């Protein structure tokens, strides 16, 4: 016999609901996409102008300039036409009103308890992405109109959606700090009456959400370069929040394990970005020398133009990485002023000491000549400011004895002669003020004494019995393991366990 299938009745929604969702989808497919197209055109115009300027300006005899000027005029015409339609004041007011209402509705659903949160989590992701893109792009194209719009509900929604339980897409959540950044006052001056400072919903939740996102963005898909922009924006928000004591308490109450993970990511960023930027500076120095030779000037225009374009790209990349690195170092600086415990925990103190030692050595050691380039400001390279930030962090941490020991025991980068040369450089170039200079010299004296003590201790312990030595590293064990063979086996299994599993994993057939 035939089985009769019961047709499920389709749930009917009200006209208002259907029109709301249709309008949001229409904006996503039309208006928001065209805003992105306008952004790309503006970026192309800026790159075209930069290339023309680098090639000698509009009066240059370079034959490539004519084609670039034609392209520039065409792009400008398109931009003007698109701005006229997309940035019409009446249209913008209506769109802002719609997204403001959507934000209030989302907050209402959040306040309905678990059922409302489930509905909110089931919304299409483009609701959040379109809202974020609209406010971010309007800050670029129509900042005056944007500032005249009510922002509080939008900021509450943004903070709600930063939670991974509400929005799973890490890449999309990475856009939300840009919206939150729009709420900050001009130049991020302290503002005791600002909504982020006075309202409890922000003061209790904002720090955990921002620090959590800073870590979680690491594990999103295709996030390697995008994560740096998100983290830079978070650093700017934290810089403003840190000026208000209420957020100091919020940070201190943050889970210690999560805080250690955050500090670890922050140090990773500072090291990777600054290392990459300094490597690029070395390449720039080589390129500047090569491009100033007669041999380069004798090459045909096509070859010269291609190499100049590559140099321009290298310049942009270096400037971006240098600015991001400086933001990470600044964040370590202002956080460590009032809350240095996570940086000096037993898990991280050696790593932090080695990082600071390495850069003091890099900027004052024998290879510093490789970083000298023409017009360093063009590449975002401000060595005096950068070194001042690093040394101020060093002086804060130097109040801790464990940090001093970790610094003195760093055989790779700690060198008494280089540190003495650094002190002379700082004094000559007025990197530090008088008080900081005295502190730095006093710390150098302590470090030299500790280094001598450790050297003497190493000589005394050079003939230590084998059973007290770590089987792998051959260093004195702090916690003595009775069976050296067992320790060796444990270390070996730990080190090669993954390799063995990968090589000999058998799949049942």
Coordinates of C-alpha atoms in Angstrom, one line a residue, residues 35-483:
X35 CA 29.4 50.4 -0.9
X36 CA 32.2 47.8 -1.1
X37 CA 32.7 48.5 -4.8
X38 CA 33.0 52.3 -4.0
X39 CA 35.6 51.5 -1.4
X40 CA 37.6 49.5 -3.9
X41 CA 37.5 52.4 -6.4
X42 CA 38.7 54.9 -3.7
X43 CA 41.6 52.5 -2.8
X44 CA 42.5 52.2 -6.5
X45 CA 42.5 56.0 -6.9
X46 CA 44.8 56.4 -3.9
X47 CA 47.2 53.7 -5.2
X48 CA 47.2 55.3 -8.7
X49 CA 48.0 58.8 -7.2
X50 CA 50.8 57.3 -5.1
X51 CA 52.3 55.5 -8.1
X52 CA 52.2 58.8 -10.2
X53 CA 53.8 60.7 -7.4
X54 CA 56.6 58.1 -7.0
X55 CA 57.3 58.2 -10.7
X56 CA 57.9 62.0 -10.6
X57 CA 54.4 63.5 -10.7
X58 CA 52.2 64.8 -13.6
X59 CA 55.0 66.8 -15.2
X60 CA 57.3 63.7 -15.5
X61 CA 58.4 62.6 -19.0
X62 CA 57.8 58.9 -18.1
X63 CA 55.6 57.5 -20.8
X64 CA 53.7 55.4 -18.2
X65 CA 52.3 58.6 -16.6
X66 CA 49.9 59.2 -19.5
X67 CA 48.2 55.8 -19.2
X68 CA 48.0 56.2 -15.4
X69 CA 46.3 59.7 -15.7
X70 CA 43.7 58.3 -18.1
X71 CA 43.0 55.5 -15.6
X72 CA 42.8 58.0 -12.7
X73 CA 40.3 60.2 -14.6
X74 CA 38.1 57.2 -15.4
X75 CA 38.1 56.1 -11.7
X76 CA 37.3 59.6 -10.5
X77 CA 34.2 59.8 -12.8
X78 CA 32.9 56.5 -11.6
X79 CA 33.5 57.4 -7.9
X80 CA 31.6 60.7 -8.3
X81 CA 28.6 59.0 -9.9
X82 CA 28.5 56.2 -7.2
X83 CA 28.8 58.7 -4.4
X84 CA 25.9 60.8 -5.7
X85 CA 23.5 57.8 -5.6
X86 CA 24.8 55.8 -2.6
X87 CA 25.4 58.8 -0.2
X88 CA 22.1 60.6 -0.8
X89 CA 21.2 62.1 2.7
X90 CA 17.5 61.1 2.5
X91 CA 18.4 57.5 1.7
X92 CA 21.1 57.3 4.4
X93 CA 18.7 58.6 7.1
X94 CA 16.2 55.8 6.2
X95 CA 18.9 53.1 6.2
X96 CA 20.3 54.3 9.6
X97 CA 16.8 54.3 11.0
X98 CA 16.2 50.7 9.8
X99 CA 19.5 49.4 11.3
X100 CA 18.8 51.3 14.5
X101 CA 15.4 49.6 14.8
X102 CA 17.0 46.2 14.0
X103 CA 19.5 46.8 16.8
X104 CA 16.7 47.5 19.3
X105 CA 14.8 44.4 18.2
X106 CA 18.0 42.2 18.6
X107 CA 18.5 43.6 22.1
X108 CA 14.8 42.9 22.9
X109 CA 15.3 39.3 21.8
X110 CA 18.4 39.0 24.0
X111 CA 16.4 40.1 27.0
X112 CA 13.8 37.4 26.4
X113 CA 16.0 34.7 28.0
X114 CA 17.3 31.4 26.5
X115 CA 14.5 31.3 23.8
X116 CA 15.3 34.8 22.6
X117 CA 19.0 34.1 22.5
X118 CA 18.4 31.0 20.4
X119 CA 16.4 33.1 17.9
X120 CA 19.2 35.7 17.9
X121 CA 21.9 33.0 17.3
X122 CA 19.8 31.7 14.3
X123 CA 19.7 35.0 12.4
X124 CA 21.6 35.1 9.1
X125 CA 25.2 36.2 9.6
X126 CA 24.8 39.0 7.1
X127 CA 22.6 40.9 9.6
X128 CA 25.7 41.5 11.7
X129 CA 28.2 41.9 8.8
X130 CA 26.0 44.4 7.0
X131 CA 25.4 46.5 10.1
X132 CA 29.1 46.5 10.8
X133 CA 30.1 47.3 7.2
X134 CA 27.5 50.2 7.0
X135 CA 28.8 51.9 10.1
X136 CA 32.5 51.3 9.2
X137 CA 32.1 52.6 5.6
X138 CA 30.0 55.6 6.6
X139 CA 32.7 56.7 9.0
X140 CA 34.9 57.0 5.9
X141 CA 32.4 58.6 3.5
X142 CA 29.9 60.5 5.7
X143 CA 31.5 60.9 9.2
X144 CA 29.4 64.0 10.1
X145 CA 26.1 62.2 9.4
X146 CA 27.2 59.1 11.2
X147 CA 28.1 61.1 14.4
X148 CA 24.6 62.6 14.4
X149 CA 23.0 59.1 14.7
X150 CA 22.2 57.4 18.0
X151 CA 24.8 54.7 18.6
X152 CA 24.1 53.2 22.0
X153 CA 21.9 50.4 20.9
X154 CA 24.2 49.5 18.0
X155 CA 27.2 49.3 20.5
X156 CA 25.3 47.1 22.8
X157 CA 24.4 44.7 20.0
X158 CA 28.1 44.7 18.8
X159 CA 29.2 43.8 22.4
X160 CA 26.6 41.0 22.5
X161 CA 27.6 39.5 19.2
X162 CA 31.3 39.4 20.2
X163 CA 30.4 36.4 22.3
X164 CA 31.2 33.2 20.4
X165 CA 27.9 31.6 21.6
X166 CA 26.0 34.2 19.7
X167 CA 28.1 34.4 16.6
X168 CA 30.3 31.5 15.6
X169 CA 32.1 33.1 12.7
X170 CA 35.5 34.4 14.1
X171 CA 36.2 36.3 10.9
X172 CA 32.9 38.2 11.2
X173 CA 33.3 38.9 14.9
X174 CA 36.7 40.3 14.0
X175 CA 34.9 43.2 12.2
X176 CA 32.9 44.2 15.3
X177 CA 35.7 46.1 17.2
X178 CA 35.8 48.5 14.2
X179 CA 32.2 49.5 15.0
X180 CA 32.9 49.8 18.7
X181 CA 35.9 52.0 17.8
X182 CA 33.5 54.5 16.3
X183 CA 32.1 55.2 19.7
X184 CA 35.4 56.5 21.1
X185 CA 35.9 60.2 21.5
X186 CA 38.2 62.1 19.2
X187 CA 41.9 61.3 20.0
X188 CA 40.6 58.9 22.7
X189 CA 40.8 61.5 25.4
X190 CA 39.7 60.5 28.9
X191 CA 35.9 60.9 29.1
X192 CA 34.4 60.0 32.5
X193 CA 30.8 60.6 31.2
X194 CA 31.2 58.4 28.2
X195 CA 28.7 55.5 27.8
X196 CA 31.5 52.9 27.8
X197 CA 32.6 54.2 31.2
X198 CA 29.3 54.9 33.0
X199 CA 27.1 52.0 31.9
X200 CA 27.5 48.7 33.8
X201 CA 26.7 46.5 30.9
X202 CA 29.9 47.8 29.3
X203 CA 32.2 48.0 32.3
X204 CA 31.4 44.4 33.4
X205 CA 31.5 42.7 30.0
X206 CA 33.7 44.6 27.5
X207 CA 37.1 43.6 28.8
X208 CA 36.4 39.8 28.8
X209 CA 34.8 40.1 25.3
X210 CA 37.7 42.1 23.8
X211 CA 40.4 39.9 25.3
X212 CA 38.5 36.7 24.4
X213 CA 38.2 37.9 20.8
X214 CA 41.9 38.9 20.7
X215 CA 42.8 35.2 21.4
X216 CA 40.0 33.5 19.4
X217 CA 40.6 35.4 16.2
X218 CA 43.9 33.4 15.9
X219 CA 41.9 30.3 15.1
X220 CA 39.5 31.6 12.5
X221 CA 39.8 30.5 8.8
X222 CA 42.2 32.6 6.6
X223 CA 42.8 35.0 9.6
X224 CA 46.6 35.2 9.5
X225 CA 46.8 38.8 8.2
X226 CA 43.2 40.0 9.1
X227 CA 43.8 39.1 12.7
X228 CA 46.4 41.9 13.0
X229 CA 43.9 44.5 11.9
X230 CA 41.4 43.2 14.5
X231 CA 44.0 43.2 17.2
X232 CA 45.2 46.7 16.3
X233 CA 41.6 48.0 16.7
X234 CA 41.2 46.1 20.0
X235 CA 44.5 47.8 21.2
X236 CA 43.1 51.2 20.4
X237 CA 39.8 50.5 22.3
X238 CA 41.8 49.1 25.3
X239 CA 44.0 52.2 25.2
X240 CA 41.0 54.4 25.8
X241 CA 39.4 52.1 28.4
X242 CA 42.7 51.9 30.3
X243 CA 42.5 55.6 31.2
X244 CA 39.5 54.8 33.4
X245 CA 40.2 53.0 36.7
X246 CA 36.9 51.0 36.5
X247 CA 38.4 48.9 33.8
X248 CA 41.6 48.2 35.8
X249 CA 39.4 46.2 38.2
X250 CA 37.6 44.5 35.4
X251 CA 41.0 43.3 34.0
X252 CA 42.2 42.1 37.4
X253 CA 39.1 40.0 37.9
X254 CA 39.6 38.4 34.5
X255 CA 40.3 34.6 34.6
X256 CA 44.1 34.1 35.1
X257 CA 44.5 31.2 32.6
X258 CA 42.7 33.3 29.9
X259 CA 44.8 36.3 30.8
X260 CA 48.1 34.3 30.4
X261 CA 46.9 33.1 26.9
X262 CA 46.1 36.7 26.0
X263 CA 49.5 38.0 27.1
X264 CA 51.2 35.1 25.2
X265 CA 49.4 36.1 22.0
X266 CA 50.2 39.8 22.6
X267 CA 53.9 39.0 22.9
X268 CA 53.8 36.7 19.8
X269 CA 52.3 39.6 17.8
X270 CA 54.9 42.1 19.0
X271 CA 57.8 39.8 18.2
X272 CA 56.6 38.6 14.8
X273 CA 55.5 42.0 13.5
X274 CA 58.6 43.8 14.7
X275 CA 60.9 41.1 13.3
X276 CA 59.2 41.1 9.9
X277 CA 59.3 44.9 9.8
X278 CA 63.0 45.0 10.6
X279 CA 63.8 42.4 8.0
X280 CA 61.9 44.5 5.4
X281 CA 64.0 47.5 6.5
X282 CA 67.1 45.6 5.7
X283 CA 65.7 44.8 2.3
X284 CA 64.8 48.5 1.8
X285 CA 68.3 49.6 2.6
X286 CA 69.6 47.2 -0.1
X287 CA 67.0 48.5 -2.6
X288 CA 67.7 52.1 -1.9
X289 CA 71.4 51.6 -2.5
X290 CA 70.7 49.7 -5.8
X291 CA 68.2 52.3 -7.1
X292 CA 70.6 55.2 -6.5
X293 CA 73.3 53.7 -8.8
X294 CA 73.9 54.7 -12.5
X295 CA 73.3 51.2 -13.5
X296 CA 69.7 51.3 -12.4
X297 CA 69.1 54.7 -14.1
X298 CA 70.4 53.3 -17.4
X299 CA 67.8 50.5 -17.4
X300 CA 64.7 50.9 -19.7
X301 CA 61.6 52.5 -18.3
X302 CA 59.6 49.3 -18.0
X303 CA 62.2 47.5 -15.8
X304 CA 62.6 50.6 -13.6
X305 CA 58.9 51.1 -13.2
X306 CA 58.4 47.4 -12.2
X307 CA 61.1 47.7 -9.6
X308 CA 59.8 51.0 -8.3
X309 CA 56.3 49.5 -8.0
X310 CA 57.7 46.5 -6.0
X311 CA 59.6 49.0 -3.8
X312 CA 56.4 50.9 -3.2
X313 CA 54.6 47.7 -2.1
X314 CA 57.5 46.9 0.2
X315 CA 57.2 50.4 1.7
X316 CA 53.5 50.0 2.4
X317 CA 54.0 46.5 4.0
X318 CA 56.8 47.7 6.2
X319 CA 54.8 50.8 7.3
X320 CA 51.8 48.7 8.2
X321 CA 53.8 46.1 10.1
X322 CA 55.7 48.7 12.0
X323 CA 52.5 50.5 13.1
X324 CA 51.0 47.3 14.2
X325 CA 54.1 46.3 16.1
X326 CA 54.2 49.7 17.8
X327 CA 50.6 49.3 18.9
X328 CA 51.3 45.9 20.4
X329 CA 54.3 47.2 22.3
X330 CA 52.3 50.2 23.5
X331 CA 49.6 47.8 24.8
X332 CA 52.2 45.9 26.8
X333 CA 53.5 49.2 28.1
X334 CA 50.2 50.7 29.5
X335 CA 48.9 47.3 30.8
X336 CA 52.1 46.5 32.6
X337 CA 52.1 49.9 34.4
X338 CA 49.2 48.9 36.6
X339 CA 49.0 45.1 36.2
X340 CA 52.3 43.4 35.5
X341 CA 51.7 40.1 37.3
X342 CA 50.6 38.1 34.2
X343 CA 53.7 39.2 32.3
X344 CA 55.9 38.1 35.2
X345 CA 54.2 34.8 35.9
X346 CA 56.5 31.7 35.9
X347 CA 55.1 30.7 32.5
X348 CA 56.1 33.9 30.7
X349 CA 58.8 35.7 32.6
X350 CA 61.7 34.1 30.7
X351 CA 60.0 34.7 27.4
X352 CA 59.3 38.4 28.1
X353 CA 62.9 38.9 29.3
X354 CA 64.3 37.3 26.2
X355 CA 62.1 39.4 24.0
X356 CA 63.1 42.7 25.6
X357 CA 66.8 41.7 25.6
X358 CA 66.7 40.8 21.9
X359 CA 65.4 44.2 20.9
X360 CA 67.8 46.2 23.1
X361 CA 70.6 44.1 21.5
X362 CA 69.2 44.6 18.0
X363 CA 68.9 48.4 18.2
X364 CA 72.3 48.8 19.9
X365 CA 74.4 45.9 18.8
X366 CA 76.9 45.6 15.9
X367 CA 74.1 44.9 13.3
X368 CA 72.2 48.1 13.9
X369 CA 73.8 49.6 10.8
X370 CA 71.6 47.3 8.6
X371 CA 68.5 49.2 9.8
X372 CA 69.7 52.7 8.7
X373 CA 67.5 53.7 5.8
X374 CA 66.8 57.0 4.0
X375 CA 63.6 58.8 5.3
X376 CA 62.7 56.2 8.0
X377 CA 59.4 58.0 8.8
X378 CA 58.1 56.9 5.4
X379 CA 58.3 53.3 6.6
X380 CA 56.8 54.0 10.0
X381 CA 60.2 53.5 11.6
X382 CA 60.7 55.7 14.6
X383 CA 63.5 54.0 16.5
X384 CA 63.7 56.6 19.3
X385 CA 60.1 56.3 20.2
X386 CA 60.1 52.5 19.8
X387 CA 63.2 52.2 22.1
X388 CA 61.7 54.5 24.7
X389 CA 58.6 52.3 24.9
X390 CA 60.6 49.1 25.2
X391 CA 62.9 50.5 27.9
X392 CA 60.0 51.9 30.0
X393 CA 58.5 48.3 29.9
X394 CA 61.9 47.0 30.9
X395 CA 62.2 49.4 33.9
X396 CA 58.7 48.4 35.1
X397 CA 59.5 44.7 35.0
X398 CA 63.0 45.2 36.4
X399 CA 61.4 45.8 39.8
X400 CA 60.9 42.0 39.9
X401 CA 63.8 39.8 40.9
X402 CA 62.7 36.9 38.8
X403 CA 62.7 39.1 35.7
X404 CA 66.2 40.3 36.5
X405 CA 67.4 36.7 36.9
X406 CA 65.8 35.7 33.6
X407 CA 67.4 38.7 31.9
X408 CA 70.9 38.0 33.2
X409 CA 70.6 34.3 32.3
X410 CA 69.7 35.0 28.7
X411 CA 72.8 33.8 26.9
X412 CA 71.5 34.7 23.4
X413 CA 70.9 38.4 23.8
X414 CA 72.2 39.7 27.2
X415 CA 75.6 41.2 26.7
X416 CA 77.0 43.7 29.3
X417 CA 79.0 45.6 26.7
X418 CA 76.0 46.0 24.4
X419 CA 73.7 47.1 27.3
X420 CA 76.4 49.6 28.4
X421 CA 76.6 51.0 24.8
X422 CA 72.7 51.2 24.9
X423 CA 72.9 53.4 28.0
X424 CA 75.4 55.7 26.3
X425 CA 73.2 55.9 23.2
X426 CA 70.1 56.7 25.3
X427 CA 71.9 59.4 27.1
X428 CA 73.4 61.0 24.0
X429 CA 70.1 60.9 22.0
X430 CA 67.9 61.8 25.0
X431 CA 65.7 58.7 24.6
X432 CA 64.9 58.7 28.4
X433 CA 64.5 61.5 30.9
X434 CA 67.0 61.9 33.8
X435 CA 65.0 59.9 36.3
X436 CA 64.6 57.0 33.8
X437 CA 68.2 57.2 32.9
X438 CA 69.3 56.8 36.5
X439 CA 67.0 53.8 37.0
X440 CA 68.3 52.2 33.8
X441 CA 71.9 52.5 34.9
X442 CA 71.1 51.1 38.4
X443 CA 69.4 48.1 36.8
X444 CA 72.4 47.5 34.6
X445 CA 74.6 47.4 37.7
X446 CA 72.2 44.8 39.3
X447 CA 72.2 42.7 36.1
X448 CA 76.0 42.7 35.9
X449 CA 76.2 41.5 39.5
X450 CA 73.6 38.8 38.9
X451 CA 75.4 37.7 35.7
X452 CA 78.7 37.3 37.7
X453 CA 77.0 35.4 40.4
X454 CA 75.4 33.0 37.9
X455 CA 78.8 32.5 36.2
X456 CA 80.4 31.6 39.5
X457 CA 77.6 29.3 40.4
X458 CA 77.9 27.6 37.0
X459 CA 81.6 27.0 37.6
X460 CA 80.9 25.6 41.1
X461 CA 78.2 23.2 39.7
X462 CA 80.2 22.2 36.5
X463 CA 81.1 18.9 38.2
X464 CA 77.7 18.1 39.6
X465 CA 76.8 14.4 39.7
X466 CA 75.0 13.1 36.7
X467 CA 71.9 12.2 38.7
X468 CA 71.2 15.9 39.3
X469 CA 71.3 16.9 35.6
X470 CA 68.4 17.0 33.3
X471 CA 68.9 14.1 30.8
X472 CA 68.1 16.2 27.8
X473 CA 69.4 19.7 28.6
X474 CA 72.2 18.7 30.9
X475 CA 71.2 21.5 33.3
X476 CA 70.7 21.3 37.1
X477 CA 67.2 20.1 37.8
X478 CA 65.1 22.2 40.2
X479 CA 62.9 19.2 41.0
X480 CA 65.2 16.2 41.2
X481 CA 64.0 13.0 39.4
X482 CA 65.2 9.9 41.1
X483 CA 65.4 7.7 38.0

